[in-house]
Every structure is written in structure tokens, then in C-alpha cells.
mmCIF file of C-alpha atoms and ligand atoms in Angstrom:
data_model
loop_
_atom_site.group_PDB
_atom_site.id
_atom_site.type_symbol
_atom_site.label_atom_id
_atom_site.label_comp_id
_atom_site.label_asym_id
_atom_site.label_seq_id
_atom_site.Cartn_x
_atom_site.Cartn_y
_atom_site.Cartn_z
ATOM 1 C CA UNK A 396 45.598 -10.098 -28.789
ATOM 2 C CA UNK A 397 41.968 -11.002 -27.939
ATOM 3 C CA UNK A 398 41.149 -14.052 -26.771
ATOM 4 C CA UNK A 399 39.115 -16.203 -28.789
ATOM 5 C CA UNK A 400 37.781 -18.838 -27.029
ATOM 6 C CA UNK A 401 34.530 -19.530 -26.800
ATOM 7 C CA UNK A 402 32.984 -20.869 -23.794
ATOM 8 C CA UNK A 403 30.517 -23.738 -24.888
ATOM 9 C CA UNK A 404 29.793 -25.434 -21.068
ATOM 10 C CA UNK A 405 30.950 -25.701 -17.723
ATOM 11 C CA UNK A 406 32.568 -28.880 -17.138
ATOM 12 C CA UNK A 407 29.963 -30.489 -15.313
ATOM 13 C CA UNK A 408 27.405 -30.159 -17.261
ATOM 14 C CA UNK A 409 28.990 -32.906 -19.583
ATOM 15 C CA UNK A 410 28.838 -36.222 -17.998
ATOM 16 C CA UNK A 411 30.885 -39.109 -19.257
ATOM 17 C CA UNK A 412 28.423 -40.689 -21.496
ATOM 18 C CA UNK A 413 25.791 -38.418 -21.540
ATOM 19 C CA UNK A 414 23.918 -35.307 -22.492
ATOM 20 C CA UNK A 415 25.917 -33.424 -24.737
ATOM 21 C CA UNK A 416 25.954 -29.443 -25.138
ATOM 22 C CA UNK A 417 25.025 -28.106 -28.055
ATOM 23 C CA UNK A 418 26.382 -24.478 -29.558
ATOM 24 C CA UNK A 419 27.226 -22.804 -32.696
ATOM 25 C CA UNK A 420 30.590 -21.527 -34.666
ATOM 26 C CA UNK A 421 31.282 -19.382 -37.276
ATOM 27 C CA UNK A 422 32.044 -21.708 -39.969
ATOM 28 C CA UNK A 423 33.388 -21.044 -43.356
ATOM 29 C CA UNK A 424 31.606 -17.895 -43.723
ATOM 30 C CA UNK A 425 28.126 -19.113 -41.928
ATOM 31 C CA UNK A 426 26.765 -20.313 -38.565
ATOM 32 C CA UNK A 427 26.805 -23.942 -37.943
ATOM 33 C CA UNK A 428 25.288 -26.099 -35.568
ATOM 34 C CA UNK A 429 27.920 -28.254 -33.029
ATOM 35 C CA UNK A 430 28.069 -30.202 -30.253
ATOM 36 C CA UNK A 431 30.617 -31.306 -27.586
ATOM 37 C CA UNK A 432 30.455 -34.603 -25.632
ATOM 38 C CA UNK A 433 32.313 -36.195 -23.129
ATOM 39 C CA UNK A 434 33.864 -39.873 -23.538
ATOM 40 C CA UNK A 435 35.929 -41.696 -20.738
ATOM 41 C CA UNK A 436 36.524 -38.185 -19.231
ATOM 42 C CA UNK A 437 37.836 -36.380 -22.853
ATOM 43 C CA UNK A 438 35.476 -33.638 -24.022
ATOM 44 C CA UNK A 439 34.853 -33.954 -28.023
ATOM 45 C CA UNK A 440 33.520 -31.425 -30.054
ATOM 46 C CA UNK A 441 32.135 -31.667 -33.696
ATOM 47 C CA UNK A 442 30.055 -30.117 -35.870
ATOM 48 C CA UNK A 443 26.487 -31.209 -35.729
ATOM 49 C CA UNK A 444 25.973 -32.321 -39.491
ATOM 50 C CA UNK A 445 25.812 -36.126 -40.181
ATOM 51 C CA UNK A 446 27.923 -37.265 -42.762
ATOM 52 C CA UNK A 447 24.911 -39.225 -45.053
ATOM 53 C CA UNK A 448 22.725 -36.049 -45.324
ATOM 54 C CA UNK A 449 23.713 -32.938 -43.722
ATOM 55 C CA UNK A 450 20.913 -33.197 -40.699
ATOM 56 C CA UNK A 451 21.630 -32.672 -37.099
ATOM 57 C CA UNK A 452 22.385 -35.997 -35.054
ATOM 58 C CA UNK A 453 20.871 -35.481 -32.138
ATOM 59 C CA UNK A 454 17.271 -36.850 -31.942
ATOM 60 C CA UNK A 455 16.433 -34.877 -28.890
ATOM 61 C CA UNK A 456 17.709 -31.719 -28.297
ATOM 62 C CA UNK A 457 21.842 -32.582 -26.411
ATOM 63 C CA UNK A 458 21.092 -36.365 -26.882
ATOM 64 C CA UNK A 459 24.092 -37.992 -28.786
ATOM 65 C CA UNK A 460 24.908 -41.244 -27.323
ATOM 66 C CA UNK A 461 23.338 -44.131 -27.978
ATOM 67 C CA UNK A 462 22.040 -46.890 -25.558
ATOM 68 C CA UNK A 463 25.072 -48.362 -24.891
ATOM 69 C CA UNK A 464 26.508 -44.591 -23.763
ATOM 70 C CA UNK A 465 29.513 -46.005 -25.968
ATOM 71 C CA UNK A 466 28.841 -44.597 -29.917
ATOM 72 C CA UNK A 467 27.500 -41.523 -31.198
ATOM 73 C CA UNK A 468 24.098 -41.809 -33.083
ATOM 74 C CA UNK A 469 22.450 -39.794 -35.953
ATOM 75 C CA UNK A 470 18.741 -39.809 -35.471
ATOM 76 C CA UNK A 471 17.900 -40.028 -38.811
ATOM 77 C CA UNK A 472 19.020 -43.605 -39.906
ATOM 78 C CA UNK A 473 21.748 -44.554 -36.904
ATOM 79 C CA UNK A 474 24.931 -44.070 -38.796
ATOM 80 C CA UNK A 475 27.216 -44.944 -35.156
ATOM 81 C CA UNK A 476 30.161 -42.303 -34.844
ATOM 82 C CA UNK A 477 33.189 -43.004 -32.277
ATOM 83 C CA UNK A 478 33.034 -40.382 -30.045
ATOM 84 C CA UNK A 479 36.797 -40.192 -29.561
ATOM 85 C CA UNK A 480 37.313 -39.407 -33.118
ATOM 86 C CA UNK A 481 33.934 -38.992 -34.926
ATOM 87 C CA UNK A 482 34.653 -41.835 -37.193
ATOM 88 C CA UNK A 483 31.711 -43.274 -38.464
ATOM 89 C CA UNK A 484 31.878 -46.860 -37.629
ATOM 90 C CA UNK A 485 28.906 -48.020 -38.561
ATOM 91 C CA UNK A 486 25.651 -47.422 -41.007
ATOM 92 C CA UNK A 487 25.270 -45.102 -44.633
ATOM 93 C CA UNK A 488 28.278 -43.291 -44.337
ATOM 94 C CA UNK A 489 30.428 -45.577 -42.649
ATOM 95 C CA UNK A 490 34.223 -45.048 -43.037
ATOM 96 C CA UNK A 491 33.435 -41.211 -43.087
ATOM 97 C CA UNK A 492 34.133 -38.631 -40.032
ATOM 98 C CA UNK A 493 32.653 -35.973 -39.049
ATOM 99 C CA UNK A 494 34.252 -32.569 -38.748
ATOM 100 C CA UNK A 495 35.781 -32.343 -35.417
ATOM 101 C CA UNK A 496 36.107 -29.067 -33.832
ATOM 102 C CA UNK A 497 39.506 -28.199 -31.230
ATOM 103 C CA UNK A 498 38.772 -27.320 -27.501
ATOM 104 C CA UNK A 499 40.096 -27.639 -24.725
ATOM 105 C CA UNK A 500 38.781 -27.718 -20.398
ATOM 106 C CA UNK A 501 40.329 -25.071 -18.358
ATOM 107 C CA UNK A 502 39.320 -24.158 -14.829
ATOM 108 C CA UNK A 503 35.939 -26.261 -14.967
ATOM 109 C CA UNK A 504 35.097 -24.645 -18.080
ATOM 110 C CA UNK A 505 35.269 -26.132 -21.474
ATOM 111 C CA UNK A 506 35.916 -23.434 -24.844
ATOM 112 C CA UNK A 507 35.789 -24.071 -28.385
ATOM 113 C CA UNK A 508 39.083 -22.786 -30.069
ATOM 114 C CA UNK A 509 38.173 -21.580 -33.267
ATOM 115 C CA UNK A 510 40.494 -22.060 -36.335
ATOM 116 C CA UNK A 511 40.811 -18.605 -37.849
ATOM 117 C CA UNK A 512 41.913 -20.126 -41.063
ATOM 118 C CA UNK A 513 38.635 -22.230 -41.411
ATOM 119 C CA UNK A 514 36.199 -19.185 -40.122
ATOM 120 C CA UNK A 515 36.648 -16.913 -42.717
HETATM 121 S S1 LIG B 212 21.203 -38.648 -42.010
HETATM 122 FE FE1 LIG B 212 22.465 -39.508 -40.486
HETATM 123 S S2 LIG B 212 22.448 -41.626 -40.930
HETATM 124 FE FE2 LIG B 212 21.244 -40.746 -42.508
#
């Protein structure tokens, strides 16, 4: 069987707090924008797509993180995600998550692990 990982970054290109990687999955039936970050050493991925209006979070191109290096923050209006969990903690769509997306860091390398039940 193939396997279908997709490599998104090599491990130290994501700093603890800071500039994310951005790539794209095949998601229910289209491309979509994502992201990975990582957060007290755990690499996060999620789909890029703010849960108030559908618009990318990152308000330069790999930024996620606010000041603080501590929440995740949508350009638009700064609706604050947890990074650990994408819970949205604070601002417009607070109480809502975004869609996290499995991977896992292997070798230095970090993959996305498509679902093959949510791709097609
Ligand atoms: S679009 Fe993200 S907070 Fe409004």
C-alpha cells in the first residue's frame, strides 16, 4: 500500500512559537488552504479557514501567533484560537474550533496524514 503522507516541513523550520508552514489538502472533494504550527514543542495542524467567516488567519503569509507567541490569531477581527486544540477562546466565534488536521514528526520531518474518509 502507498504511503500517504504528505510532507508539509522539515522540523526545523517550525519554531516553538513561531512562523508557521503553510500547505494544502485535498479536502472533501476540493483543495484547501492549512497550516501547521508548533506549540511547547507539539506540531498542530489545521485547516486555514477561520471559524467567523471562512478567510485565511494568517495576516502575513506563515504568521499565526499572536504577540504573546501563546494564541493563534485570525487577521481579520482577532478571534484567539488555542494552538493545542484550535479552540477558539476568544472573539466572534468563540467556543468554536477549527478543523484540525492529524500529523505526525518523523525523522526531522513533519507529514500531514490524510483521512481518506474525509478526502473524498
Ligand atoms: S474572520 Fe476571523 S475573526 Fe472574523
Amino acid at each position: 500500500m502507498a504511503d500517504a503522507r504528505q510532507l508539509i516541513a522539515r522540523s526545523d523550520e517550525l519554531a516553538d512559537g513561531g512562523k508557521g508552514v503553510r500547505f494544502t489538502v485535498h479536502w472533501q472533494g476540493e483543495q484547501a488552504a492549512a497550516f501547521a504550527v508548533r506549540h511547547q514543542g507539539v506540531v498542530h495542524a489545521y485547516l486555514n479557514r477561520c471559524r467567523h467567516v471562512p478567510t485565511e488567519l494568517d495576516w502575513q503569509d506563515g504568521r499565526f501567533f499572536d504577540s504573546s507567541g501563546l494564541y493563534l490569531i485570525c487577521s481579520l477581527h482577532g478571534a484567539l484560537y488555542r494552538p493545542d486544540s484550535g479552540l477558539c477562546i476568544a472573539g466572534p466565534c468563540s467556543g468554536r474550533s477549527l478543523q484540525s488536521l492529524a500529523v505526525e514528526e518523523c525523522d526531522g520531518h513533519v507529514y500531514y496524514l490524510p483521512d481518506p474518509t474525509i478526502q473524498a
